[in-house]
Tab-separated table of C-alpha atoms and ligand atoms in Angstrom:
chain	number	residue	atom	x	y	z
A	14	MET	CA	14.866	6.722	-36.343
A	15	GLU	CA	14.526	10.419	-35.525
A	16	PRO	CA	13.599	11.012	-31.886
A	17	ARG	CA	10.081	12.344	-31.877
A	18	SER	CA	8.671	15.141	-29.822
A	19	ALA	CA	6.118	14.588	-27.063
A	20	HIS	CA	3.638	16.433	-29.213
A	21	GLU	CA	4.122	14.086	-32.182
A	22	ILE	CA	4.068	10.948	-30.054
A	23	TRP	CA	0.860	11.941	-28.348
A	24	GLU	CA	-0.817	12.970	-31.582
A	25	ALA	CA	-0.023	9.541	-33.033
A	26	ALA	CA	-1.253	7.837	-29.857
A	27	LEU	CA	-4.489	9.829	-29.945
A	28	GLY	CA	-5.013	8.691	-33.506
A	29	GLU	CA	-4.911	5.083	-32.346
A	30	LEU	CA	-6.860	5.648	-29.155
A	31	GLN	CA	-9.642	7.259	-31.108
A	32	ILE	CA	-10.256	3.904	-32.740
A	33	GLN	CA	-10.059	1.975	-29.496
A	34	VAL	CA	-12.510	3.872	-27.281
A	35	THR	CA	-16.029	5.114	-27.920
A	36	LYS	CA	-16.571	8.536	-29.455
A	37	SER	CA	-18.037	10.088	-26.358
A	38	ASN	CA	-15.426	8.526	-24.150
A	39	TYR	CA	-12.762	10.010	-26.412
A	40	ARG	CA	-14.379	13.417	-26.446
A	41	THR	CA	-14.833	13.525	-22.691
A	42	TRP	CA	-11.501	12.236	-21.518
A	43	LEU	CA	-8.958	12.515	-24.307
A	44	GLY	CA	-10.251	15.305	-26.520
A	45	LYS	CA	-8.506	18.172	-24.728
A	46	THR	CA	-5.185	16.562	-23.921
A	47	GLU	CA	-1.713	17.331	-25.264
A	48	GLY	CA	1.779	15.843	-25.226
A	49	LEU	CA	3.949	18.007	-22.949
A	50	SER	CA	7.294	16.244	-22.650
A	51	TYR	CA	8.982	12.926	-23.313
A	52	GLU	CA	12.113	12.053	-21.390
A	53	SER	CA	13.636	8.813	-20.013
A	54	ASN	CA	10.696	6.811	-21.347
A	55	GLN	CA	8.208	8.965	-19.532
A	56	LEU	CA	5.544	10.811	-21.471
A	57	VAL	CA	3.864	13.705	-19.702
A	58	VAL	CA	0.362	14.354	-20.988
A	59	GLY	CA	-1.332	17.648	-20.226
A	60	VAL	CA	-5.022	17.520	-19.247
A	61	PRO	CA	-7.522	20.302	-18.564
A	62	ASN	CA	-8.421	19.419	-14.969
A	63	VAL	CA	-7.589	17.128	-12.074
A	64	PHE	CA	-10.728	15.139	-12.499
A	65	ILE	CA	-9.710	14.059	-15.981
A	66	ALA	CA	-6.197	13.337	-14.729
A	67	GLU	CA	-7.608	11.112	-12.006
A	68	TYR	CA	-9.927	9.328	-14.400
A	69	LEU	CA	-7.299	8.672	-17.059
A	70	ASP	CA	-4.768	7.542	-14.511
A	71	ARG	CA	-7.161	5.099	-12.969
A	72	ASN	CA	-9.019	3.764	-15.969
A	73	GLN	CA	-7.102	4.313	-19.152
A	74	ARG	CA	-3.447	4.203	-18.199
A	75	SER	CA	-2.795	0.626	-19.230
A	76	LEU	CA	-4.586	1.052	-22.560
A	77	ILE	CA	-2.642	4.244	-23.212
A	78	GLU	CA	0.686	2.682	-22.274
A	79	LYS	CA	-0.009	-0.286	-24.493
A	80	THR	CA	-0.684	2.093	-27.346
A	81	LEU	CA	2.485	4.044	-26.611
A	82	ILE	CA	4.690	0.959	-26.606
A	83	GLY	CA	4.315	0.664	-30.354
A	84	LEU	CA	5.269	4.305	-30.786
A	85	THR	CA	8.072	4.664	-28.274
A	86	HIS	CA	9.693	2.141	-25.964
A	87	PRO	CA	8.553	-1.113	-24.312
A	88	LYS	CA	9.030	0.383	-20.852
A	89	VAL	CA	7.213	3.620	-21.529
A	90	LYS	CA	5.238	5.219	-18.685
A	91	VAL	CA	2.605	7.902	-18.940
A	92	VAL	CA	1.744	10.528	-16.350
A	93	PHE	CA	-1.008	13.136	-16.426
A	94	HIS	CA	-0.425	16.741	-15.428
A	95	LEU	CA	-2.578	19.826	-15.616
A	96	SER	CA	-1.951	21.663	-18.860
A	97	PRO	CA	-0.161	24.972	-18.416
A	98	ASP	CA	-2.964	26.825	-20.129
A	99	LYS	CA	-6.254	25.212	-19.378
A	100	VAL	CA	-8.388	24.809	-22.417
A	101	SER	CA	-12.037	25.614	-22.274
A	102	SER	CA	-14.602	23.999	-24.439
A	103	THR	CA	-17.874	25.120	-25.902
A	104	GLN	CA	-19.607	21.796	-25.880
A	105	LYS	CA	-23.327	22.166	-25.365
A	106	VAL	CA	-25.339	20.183	-22.868
A	107	SER	CA	-27.579	17.926	-24.862
A	108	ARG	CA	-31.344	18.213	-24.717
A	109	PRO	CA	-33.101	15.826	-22.436
A	110	GLY	CA	-35.566	13.676	-24.297
A	111	GLY	CA	-37.542	10.501	-24.511
A	112	ASN	CA	-38.158	7.839	-27.089
A	113	SER	CA	-41.849	7.870	-27.810
A	114	LYS	CA	-41.892	4.255	-29.012
A	115	TYR	CA	-41.094	3.043	-25.518
A	116	THR	CA	-44.328	3.206	-23.555
A	117	PHE	CA	-46.027	1.155	-20.870
A	118	ASP	CA	-48.496	0.006	-23.498
A	119	SER	CA	-45.865	-1.476	-25.744
A	120	PHE	CA	-44.151	-3.272	-22.857
A	121	ILE	CA	-45.077	-6.953	-22.576
A	122	VAL	CA	-45.529	-7.881	-18.940
A	123	SER	CA	-44.696	-11.354	-17.655
A	124	LYS	CA	-43.400	-12.859	-14.476
A	125	CYS	CA	-39.847	-12.008	-15.551
A	126	ASN	CA	-40.457	-8.269	-15.362
A	127	ARG	CA	-43.748	-7.788	-13.512
A	128	LEU	CA	-42.259	-6.244	-10.382
A	129	ALA	CA	-40.177	-3.732	-12.317
A	130	TYR	CA	-43.148	-2.840	-14.498
A	131	ALA	CA	-45.537	-2.386	-11.566
A	132	ALA	CA	-43.007	-0.325	-9.644
A	133	ALA	CA	-42.340	1.894	-12.654
A	134	LEU	CA	-46.027	2.517	-13.118
A	135	SER	CA	-46.552	3.217	-9.443
A	136	VAL	CA	-43.677	5.685	-9.424
A	137	VAL	CA	-45.093	7.715	-12.252
A	138	GLU	CA	-48.563	7.713	-10.734
A	139	ASN	CA	-47.250	8.749	-7.344
A	140	PRO	CA	-43.923	10.479	-7.886
A	141	GLY	CA	-41.799	10.766	-4.756
A	142	ARG	CA	-44.344	8.962	-2.646
A	143	SER	CA	-44.311	5.285	-3.490
A	144	TYR	CA	-40.821	3.897	-3.977
A	145	ASN	CA	-37.960	6.323	-3.811
A	146	PRO	CA	-35.492	5.643	-5.251
A	147	LEU	CA	-36.559	2.926	-7.621
A	148	PHE	CA	-33.613	0.838	-8.706
A	149	ILE	CA	-34.198	-1.420	-11.734
A	150	PHE	CA	-31.544	-3.900	-12.741
A	151	GLY	CA	-31.186	-6.620	-15.335
A	152	GLY	CA	-29.057	-7.890	-18.217
A	153	VAL	CA	-28.484	-6.223	-21.573
A	154	GLY	CA	-31.505	-5.838	-23.840
A	155	LEU	CA	-34.112	-6.792	-21.244
A	156	GLY	CA	-36.139	-3.587	-21.244
A	157	LYS	CA	-34.555	-1.286	-18.650
A	158	THR	CA	-34.272	1.659	-21.001
A	159	HIS	CA	-37.732	0.913	-22.348
A	160	LEU	CA	-39.250	1.195	-18.860
A	161	LEU	CA	-37.332	4.343	-18.058
A	162	HIS	CA	-38.600	6.017	-21.233
A	163	ALA	CA	-42.092	4.785	-20.449
A	164	ILE	CA	-41.889	6.616	-17.135
A	165	TYR	CA	-40.549	9.694	-18.878
A	166	ASN	CA	-43.278	9.705	-21.507
A	167	MET	CA	-46.040	9.243	-18.985
A	168	ALA	CA	-44.562	11.978	-16.783
A	169	GLN	CA	-44.666	14.343	-19.756
A	170	LEU	CA	-48.357	13.618	-20.217
A	171	ASN	CA	-48.930	14.328	-16.516
A	172	ASN	CA	-46.999	17.606	-16.727
A	173	VAL	CA	-44.365	16.334	-14.351
A	174	ASN	CA	-40.972	17.903	-14.941
A	175	ALA	CA	-38.899	14.781	-15.652
A	176	LEU	CA	-35.360	14.449	-16.906
A	177	TYR	CA	-34.023	11.322	-18.600
A	178	VAL	CA	-30.260	10.961	-19.024
A	179	SER	CA	-27.783	8.169	-19.376
A	180	ALA	CA	-25.193	7.982	-16.613
A	181	GLU	CA	-22.616	8.651	-19.305
A	182	GLN	CA	-24.358	11.913	-20.185
A	183	PHE	CA	-24.512	12.796	-16.504
A	184	THR	CA	-20.768	12.242	-16.275
A	185	ASN	CA	-20.093	14.309	-19.379
A	186	ASP	CA	-22.217	17.163	-18.061
A	187	PHE	CA	-20.428	17.013	-14.771
A	188	VAL	CA	-17.000	17.037	-16.392
A	189	ASN	CA	-17.981	19.913	-18.644
A	190	ALA	CA	-19.345	21.845	-15.685
A	191	LEU	CA	-16.010	21.427	-13.944
A	192	ARG	CA	-14.086	22.359	-17.031
A	193	GLU	CA	-16.141	25.408	-17.794
A	194	GLN	CA	-16.769	26.243	-14.169
A	195	SER	CA	-20.464	26.316	-14.921
A	196	ASN	CA	-21.652	24.573	-11.820
A	197	GLU	CA	-24.781	26.687	-11.675
A	198	GLU	CA	-25.956	25.384	-15.020
A	199	PHE	CA	-25.310	21.822	-13.906
A	200	ARG	CA	-27.246	22.317	-10.693
A	201	ALA	CA	-30.061	24.010	-12.517
A	202	LYS	CA	-30.344	21.116	-14.903
A	203	TYR	CA	-30.212	18.306	-12.377
A	204	ARG	CA	-31.471	19.682	-9.115
A	205	SER	CA	-34.532	21.489	-10.339
A	206	VAL	CA	-36.450	18.499	-11.656
A	207	ASP	CA	-39.363	16.625	-10.130
A	208	MET	CA	-38.179	13.330	-11.454
A	209	LEU	CA	-34.657	12.273	-12.337
A	210	LEU	CA	-34.249	9.149	-14.485
A	211	ILE	CA	-30.700	7.923	-14.874
A	212	ASP	CA	-29.995	5.003	-17.188
A	213	ASP	CA	-27.086	2.593	-16.722
A	214	ILE	CA	-25.869	3.954	-13.406
A	215	HIS	CA	-23.156	1.262	-13.294
A	216	PHE	CA	-21.301	3.555	-15.679
A	217	ILE	CA	-20.371	5.908	-12.836
A	218	SER	CA	-19.292	3.168	-10.462
A	219	GLY	CA	-15.676	3.802	-9.529
A	220	LYS	CA	-15.620	7.355	-10.936
A	221	GLU	CA	-15.247	8.987	-7.567
A	222	GLN	CA	-15.995	12.580	-8.378
A	223	THR	CA	-19.006	11.749	-10.524
A	224	GLU	CA	-20.323	9.489	-7.773
A	225	GLU	CA	-19.819	12.252	-5.274
A	226	SER	CA	-21.708	14.670	-7.455
A	227	PHE	CA	-24.478	12.168	-8.040
A	228	PHE	CA	-24.639	11.530	-4.298
A	229	HIS	CA	-25.277	15.205	-3.606
A	230	THR	CA	-27.773	15.495	-6.422
A	231	PHE	CA	-29.485	12.409	-5.068
A	232	ASN	CA	-29.699	13.748	-1.513
A	233	GLU	CA	-30.993	17.103	-2.543
A	234	LEU	CA	-33.728	15.626	-4.714
A	235	HIS	CA	-34.603	12.918	-2.253
A	236	ASN	CA	-34.895	15.370	0.629
A	237	ALA	CA	-37.291	17.397	-1.455
A	238	ASN	CA	-39.351	14.274	-2.203
A	239	ARG	CA	-38.463	14.301	-5.853
A	240	GLN	CA	-38.613	10.934	-7.564
A	241	ILE	CA	-35.403	9.188	-8.574
A	242	VAL	CA	-35.243	6.115	-10.803
A	243	VAL	CA	-32.021	4.463	-11.877
A	244	THR	CA	-31.243	1.388	-13.922
A	245	SER	CA	-28.181	-0.788	-13.815
A	246	ASP	CA	-26.887	-4.046	-15.211
A	247	CYS	CA	-26.450	-5.464	-11.707
A	248	PRO	CA	-27.753	-4.917	-8.168
A	249	PRO	CA	-26.079	-2.203	-6.044
A	250	LYS	CA	-24.335	-4.782	-3.849
A	251	SER	CA	-22.471	-6.344	-6.735
A	252	MET	CA	-20.868	-3.121	-7.876
A	253	PRO	CA	-17.789	-3.403	-5.692
A	254	GLN	CA	-16.506	-0.014	-6.749
A	255	LEU	CA	-19.708	1.786	-5.902
A	256	GLY	CA	-19.247	3.796	-2.726
A	257	ASP	CA	-20.956	2.390	0.378
A	258	ARG	CA	-22.915	5.575	0.894
A	259	LEU	CA	-24.432	5.448	-2.552
A	260	CYS	CA	-25.056	1.735	-2.279
A	261	SER	CA	-27.020	2.169	0.930
A	262	ARG	CA	-28.984	5.079	-0.573
A	263	PHE	CA	-30.154	2.770	-3.346
A	264	GLU	CA	-31.315	0.318	-0.738
A	265	TRP	CA	-33.622	2.888	0.829
A	266	GLY	CA	-36.160	2.404	-1.899
A	267	LEU	CA	-37.229	-0.510	-4.011
A	268	ILE	CA	-34.840	-2.714	-5.922
A	269	ALA	CA	-36.583	-4.536	-8.761
A	270	ASP	CA	-34.938	-6.908	-11.180
A	271	ILE	CA	-35.790	-7.942	-14.716
A	272	LYS	CA	-34.990	-11.537	-15.552
A	273	PRO	CA	-34.389	-12.953	-19.022
A	274	PRO	CA	-37.731	-13.702	-20.670
A	275	ASP	CA	-39.027	-17.263	-20.755
A	276	PHE	CA	-40.222	-18.821	-23.988
A	277	ASP	CA	-43.838	-17.671	-23.687
A	278	THR	CA	-42.790	-14.105	-23.024
A	279	ARG	CA	-40.439	-14.125	-25.981
A	280	LEU	CA	-43.220	-15.411	-28.179
A	281	ALA	CA	-45.637	-12.777	-26.873
A	282	ILE	CA	-43.076	-10.054	-27.575
A	283	LEU	CA	-42.555	-11.339	-31.102
A	284	LYS	CA	-46.290	-11.446	-31.740
A	285	ALA	CA	-46.662	-7.902	-30.486
A	286	LYS	CA	-43.846	-6.703	-32.727
A	287	THR	CA	-44.952	-8.286	-35.990
A	288	GLY	CA	-47.595	-5.626	-36.481
A	289	ARG	CA	-49.074	-5.541	-39.964
A	290	ASP	CA	-46.719	-8.245	-41.177
A	291	GLY	CA	-48.490	-10.796	-38.998
A	292	GLU	CA	-50.451	-12.388	-41.819
A	293	ASN	CA	-47.324	-13.205	-43.814
A	294	ILE	CA	-45.742	-15.130	-40.993
A	295	SER	CA	-46.466	-18.730	-40.129
A	296	PRO	CA	-46.922	-19.160	-36.352
A	297	ASP	CA	-44.216	-21.782	-36.098
A	298	ALA	CA	-41.762	-19.282	-37.589
A	299	LEU	CA	-42.254	-17.065	-34.546
A	300	GLU	CA	-41.804	-20.036	-32.249
A	301	PHE	CA	-38.639	-20.887	-34.080
A	302	ILE	CA	-37.239	-17.391	-33.605
A	303	ALA	CA	-38.290	-17.339	-29.952
A	304	ARG	CA	-36.274	-20.485	-29.427
A	305	GLN	CA	-33.177	-19.087	-31.123
A	306	VAL	CA	-32.542	-15.969	-29.057
A	307	GLN	CA	-32.951	-16.365	-25.341
A	308	HIS	CA	-31.074	-13.692	-23.479
A	309	ASN	CA	-31.603	-10.419	-25.233
A	310	ILE	CA	-34.877	-8.919	-26.428
A	311	ARG	CA	-33.095	-6.428	-28.644
A	312	GLU	CA	-31.525	-9.304	-30.575
A	313	LEU	CA	-34.793	-11.145	-30.599
A	314	GLU	CA	-36.363	-8.157	-32.335
A	315	GLY	CA	-33.391	-7.871	-34.652
A	316	CYS	CA	-33.891	-11.467	-35.779
A	317	LEU	CA	-37.580	-10.918	-36.337
A	318	HIS	CA	-37.049	-7.836	-38.468
A	319	ARG	CA	-34.392	-9.503	-40.487
A	320	ALA	CA	-36.557	-12.538	-41.113
A	321	ILE	CA	-39.512	-10.376	-42.111
A	322	ALA	CA	-37.377	-8.352	-44.497
A	323	TYR	CA	-36.050	-11.551	-46.032
A	324	ALA	CA	-39.531	-13.002	-46.598
A	325	ARG	CA	-40.780	-9.717	-47.992
A	326	LEU	CA	-37.893	-9.546	-50.402
A	327	LEU	CA	-38.686	-13.005	-51.718
A	328	GLY	CA	-42.425	-12.337	-51.606
A	329	VAL	CA	-43.161	-15.536	-49.694
A	330	LEU	CA	-44.609	-16.641	-46.360
A	331	LEU	CA	-42.139	-16.521	-43.486
A	332	THR	CA	-41.555	-20.136	-42.455
A	333	PRO	CA	-39.160	-21.553	-39.842
A	334	GLU	CA	-36.805	-22.635	-42.632
A	335	LEU	CA	-36.691	-19.167	-44.086
A	336	ALA	CA	-36.269	-17.639	-40.633
A	337	ALA	CA	-33.373	-20.008	-40.022
A	338	LYS	CA	-31.649	-18.801	-43.181
A	339	ALA	CA	-32.264	-15.160	-42.428
A	340	ILE	CA	-30.961	-15.191	-38.887
A	341	GLU	CA	-28.155	-17.699	-39.181
A	342	ASP	CA	-25.346	-15.316	-38.362
A	343	ILE	CA	-27.177	-13.281	-35.732
A	344	ALA	CA	-28.055	-16.331	-33.688
A	345	SER	CA	-24.551	-17.705	-33.894
A	346	LYS	CA	-23.253	-14.327	-32.767
A	347	GLU	CA	-25.423	-14.495	-29.703
A	348	GLN	CA	-23.956	-17.870	-28.935
A	349	LYS	CA	-20.466	-16.547	-29.364
A	350	GLY	CA	-21.340	-13.613	-27.147
A	351	THR	CA	-22.279	-15.872	-24.289
A	352	LEU	CA	-19.377	-18.216	-24.717
A	353	VAL	CA	-16.299	-17.825	-22.583
A	354	THR	CA	-13.203	-19.538	-23.919
A	355	PRO	CA	-10.693	-21.295	-21.657
A	356	ASN	CA	-8.063	-18.917	-22.924
A	357	LEU	CA	-10.034	-15.888	-21.794
A	358	VAL	CA	-10.161	-17.381	-18.300
A	359	LEU	CA	-6.481	-18.314	-18.308
A	360	GLU	CA	-5.433	-14.816	-19.309
A	361	ALA	CA	-7.616	-13.203	-16.666
A	362	VAL	CA	-6.364	-15.523	-13.924
A	363	ALA	CA	-2.728	-15.129	-14.950
A	364	SER	CA	-2.979	-11.377	-14.920
A	365	SER	CA	-4.773	-11.296	-11.585
A	366	PHE	CA	-2.091	-13.465	-9.956
A	367	GLN	CA	0.653	-11.680	-11.886
A	368	LEU	CA	1.837	-14.844	-13.568
A	369	THR	CA	2.586	-15.587	-17.184
A	370	LEU	CA	0.418	-18.015	-19.108
A	371	SER	CA	3.238	-20.531	-19.234
A	372	GLU	CA	3.775	-20.322	-15.476
A	373	LEU	CA	0.104	-21.038	-15.012
A	374	LYS	CA	0.379	-24.122	-17.203
A	375	SER	CA	3.750	-25.186	-15.815
A	376	ARG	CA	4.662	-27.742	-13.131
A	377	LYS	CA	5.570	-24.986	-10.663
A	378	ARG	CA	4.089	-25.845	-7.290
A	379	ASP	CA	4.591	-22.859	-5.032
A	380	ARG	CA	1.417	-21.829	-3.206
A	381	GLU	CA	0.438	-18.846	-5.330
A	382	THR	CA	0.902	-20.645	-8.635
A	383	ALA	CA	-0.925	-23.729	-7.399
A	384	LEU	CA	-3.792	-21.588	-6.136
A	385	ALA	CA	-3.974	-19.657	-9.397
A	386	ARG	CA	-4.108	-22.921	-11.328
A	387	GLN	CA	-6.941	-24.226	-9.166
A	388	VAL	CA	-8.877	-21.001	-9.573
A	389	ALA	CA	-8.424	-21.275	-13.326
A	390	MET	CA	-9.771	-24.851	-13.341
A	391	TYR	CA	-12.719	-23.840	-11.223
A	392	LEU	CA	-13.587	-20.865	-13.430
A	393	ILE	CA	-13.217	-22.755	-16.712
A	394	LYS	CA	-15.495	-25.456	-15.326
A	395	GLU	CA	-18.003	-22.835	-14.309
A	396	ALA	CA	-17.940	-20.682	-17.414
A	397	THR	CA	-17.413	-23.048	-20.324
A	398	ASN	CA	-18.698	-26.380	-21.570
A	399	CYS	CA	-15.231	-27.942	-21.382
A	400	SER	CA	-14.971	-31.477	-20.043
A	401	LEU	CA	-12.771	-32.208	-17.032
A	402	ALA	CA	-10.253	-33.847	-19.335
A	403	GLN	CA	-10.124	-30.781	-21.576
A	404	ILE	CA	-9.625	-28.548	-18.564
A	405	GLY	CA	-6.767	-30.743	-17.394
A	406	LEU	CA	-5.235	-30.464	-20.821
A	407	GLU	CA	-5.510	-26.663	-20.844
A	408	LEU	CA	-3.592	-26.504	-17.579
A	409	GLY	CA	-0.494	-28.452	-18.486
A	410	ASN	CA	-1.923	-31.896	-19.005
A	411	ARG	CA	-3.284	-32.733	-15.573
A	412	ASP	CA	-5.658	-35.601	-15.018
A	413	HIS	CA	-9.339	-35.203	-14.378
A	414	SER	CA	-9.208	-36.113	-10.691
A	415	THR	CA	-6.864	-33.168	-10.102
A	416	VAL	CA	-9.418	-30.956	-11.802
A	417	ILE	CA	-12.291	-32.301	-9.691
A	418	HIS	CA	-10.288	-31.779	-6.536
A	419	ALA	CA	-9.425	-28.199	-7.551
A	420	CYS	CA	-13.026	-27.325	-8.363
A	421	GLN	CA	-14.311	-28.685	-5.068
A	422	LYS	CA	-11.578	-27.036	-3.074
A	423	ILE	CA	-12.065	-23.589	-4.594
A	424	ALA	CA	-15.850	-23.837	-4.299
A	425	SER	CA	-15.581	-24.458	-0.579
A	426	ASP	CA	-12.680	-22.012	-0.010
A	427	ILE	CA	-14.699	-19.236	-1.619
A	428	ASP	CA	-17.351	-19.737	1.005
A	429	ASN	CA	-14.894	-19.442	3.863
A	430	ASN	CA	-12.331	-16.990	2.597
A	431	PRO	CA	-13.465	-13.438	1.790
A	432	TYR	CA	-10.119	-12.560	0.190
A	433	LEU	CA	-10.433	-15.407	-2.289
A	434	ARG	CA	-14.085	-14.644	-2.863
A	435	ARG	CA	-13.260	-11.058	-3.790
A	436	LYS	CA	-10.377	-12.111	-5.974
A	437	VAL	CA	-12.476	-14.620	-7.898
A	438	SER	CA	-15.268	-12.138	-8.358
A	439	GLN	CA	-12.806	-9.545	-9.692
A	440	ILE	CA	-11.441	-12.083	-12.141
A	441	LYS	CA	-14.973	-12.861	-13.298
A	442	GLN	CA	-15.637	-9.191	-13.882
A	443	GLY	CA	-12.440	-8.941	-15.875
A	444	ILE	CA	-13.533	-11.892	-17.999
A	445	SER	CA	-16.950	-10.457	-18.731
A	446	LEU	CA	-15.446	-7.078	-19.650
A	447	LYS	CA	-13.001	-8.718	-22.043
A	448	GLN	CA	-15.772	-10.823	-23.469
A	449	LYS	CA	-17.897	-7.745	-24.076
A	450	ALA	CA	-14.977	-6.027	-25.773
A	451	ASN	CA	-14.418	-9.058	-27.986
A	452	THR	CA	-17.995	-9.206	-29.191
A	453	LEU	CA	-18.245	-5.504	-30.032
B	17	ADP	P1	-31.856	-2.546	-21.846
B	17	ADP	O1	-31.938	-1.084	-21.584
B	17	ADP	O2	-32.269	-3.373	-20.662
B	17	ADP	O3	-30.540	-2.988	-22.398
B	17	ADP	P2	-33.892	-1.975	-23.796
B	17	ADP	O4	-34.870	-1.303	-22.907
B	17	ADP	O5	-33.088	-1.108	-24.682
B	17	ADP	O6	-32.936	-2.930	-22.964
B	17	ADP	O7	-34.685	-3.057	-24.655
B	17	ADP	C1	-34.181	-3.584	-25.854
B	17	ADP	C2	-35.304	-3.752	-26.853
B	17	ADP	O8	-36.179	-4.757	-26.402
B	17	ADP	C3	-36.126	-2.505	-27.021
B	17	ADP	O9	-36.460	-2.352	-28.373
B	17	ADP	C4	-37.361	-2.753	-26.188
B	17	ADP	O10	-38.484	-2.103	-26.714
B	17	ADP	C5	-37.508	-4.248	-26.285
B	17	ADP	N1	-38.103	-4.825	-25.075
B	17	ADP	C6	-37.465	-5.171	-23.940
B	17	ADP	N2	-38.327	-5.677	-23.038
B	17	ADP	C7	-39.546	-5.645	-23.617
B	17	ADP	C8	-40.856	-6.045	-23.207
B	17	ADP	N3	-41.080	-6.595	-21.993
B	17	ADP	N4	-41.868	-5.873	-24.073
B	17	ADP	C9	-41.652	-5.340	-25.286
B	17	ADP	N5	-40.455	-4.953	-25.742
B	17	ADP	C10	-39.397	-5.101	-24.929
B	18	MG	MG1	-30.451	0.338	-21.817
């Protein structure tokens, strides 16, 4: 095979990476990169600024190297250098905006979300004076974005200068400001508002420069009594990569969580969302749907709309049977989404302990391997429905008393040993990331 130039290799890699990462991720981090040289299995990639170099090195290197293996050599390494001629881009900052469907009125309040709802309302009635910052956290599809837009919409009505952005947009703006040296524009956008609403703040966790920039923005606004509201998929404390300073800032204000909705809430939400179709739906059909999807209101709505469309198409009343037919695959997807397989756990544990899968399942009894194996048993027990016997089987045919012993031991060691606790929690994060990637 002809040896290929760095330029060609990188172009081919970019082609593959484009499929593997999101569009905006690609545009922000990979869009302005180039292959500079390829020698002794090392590919030098040119990037427009140090921030991008730092980000790629930290977060994307293994994905990039995996992609390069197929194009070059199994031992290929990638390094990121500043491009000789820095490229400048003309990307525009997107307009801030709100979704007018998401209001306080259309938000169903129940004990699962009452605190978050009340706090959001109080913040918009008394910006900067009630809870500052307000930190709302909860799982996917539970109404965080809805509440944030509700605040935004109400602020508009009250002539309060509010800005809603996703943390990803914040990061993109920040990167573009660096790249184009347009810091003034960035400051003008973010530090001149009365109310800053940032969605999915967990996105910036671990991105040091973005965090730093957010920290300064935060302080400036907070000192001037401007209202800040952020949402996240977990509480500040459980974002291990979030800087301590930022974490403690979030704890200055109010931290409100949104829990998954109980059955009655799900039913109330469904009733509210049927609108004019209500008369063509039998009440037990709604109950049926409410029972099917438990963890995600977005999917709950998706099922409802699908079922309604199905009944409309056939010109019949929506019954539980019909609903069952219509939502069959969505509901099973939700189940798959929440299911962790033993293999997912085994891979995550093996990689965290730097073992191979077969070592993990082997008879090797040195301390590290034995510990890794016990952690794997404990995590499979915790995350799957596997029986003790099945778990024993997964880990090289061990009997169920070994599994019980391992689970008990790790459970108590985690309490006493911070190192192990951190390790296990990192493995869990790895598993949930992989799981998310698999269900996309
Ligand atoms: P998140 O940002 O937490 O992932 P969203 O705010 O995007 O979730 O909510 C997903 C969908 O569920 C949206 O269509 C939203 O309107 C709806 N939803 C969530 N919670 C409620 C609620 N309490 N009442 C009415 N609709 C809700
Ligand atoms: Mg959201």
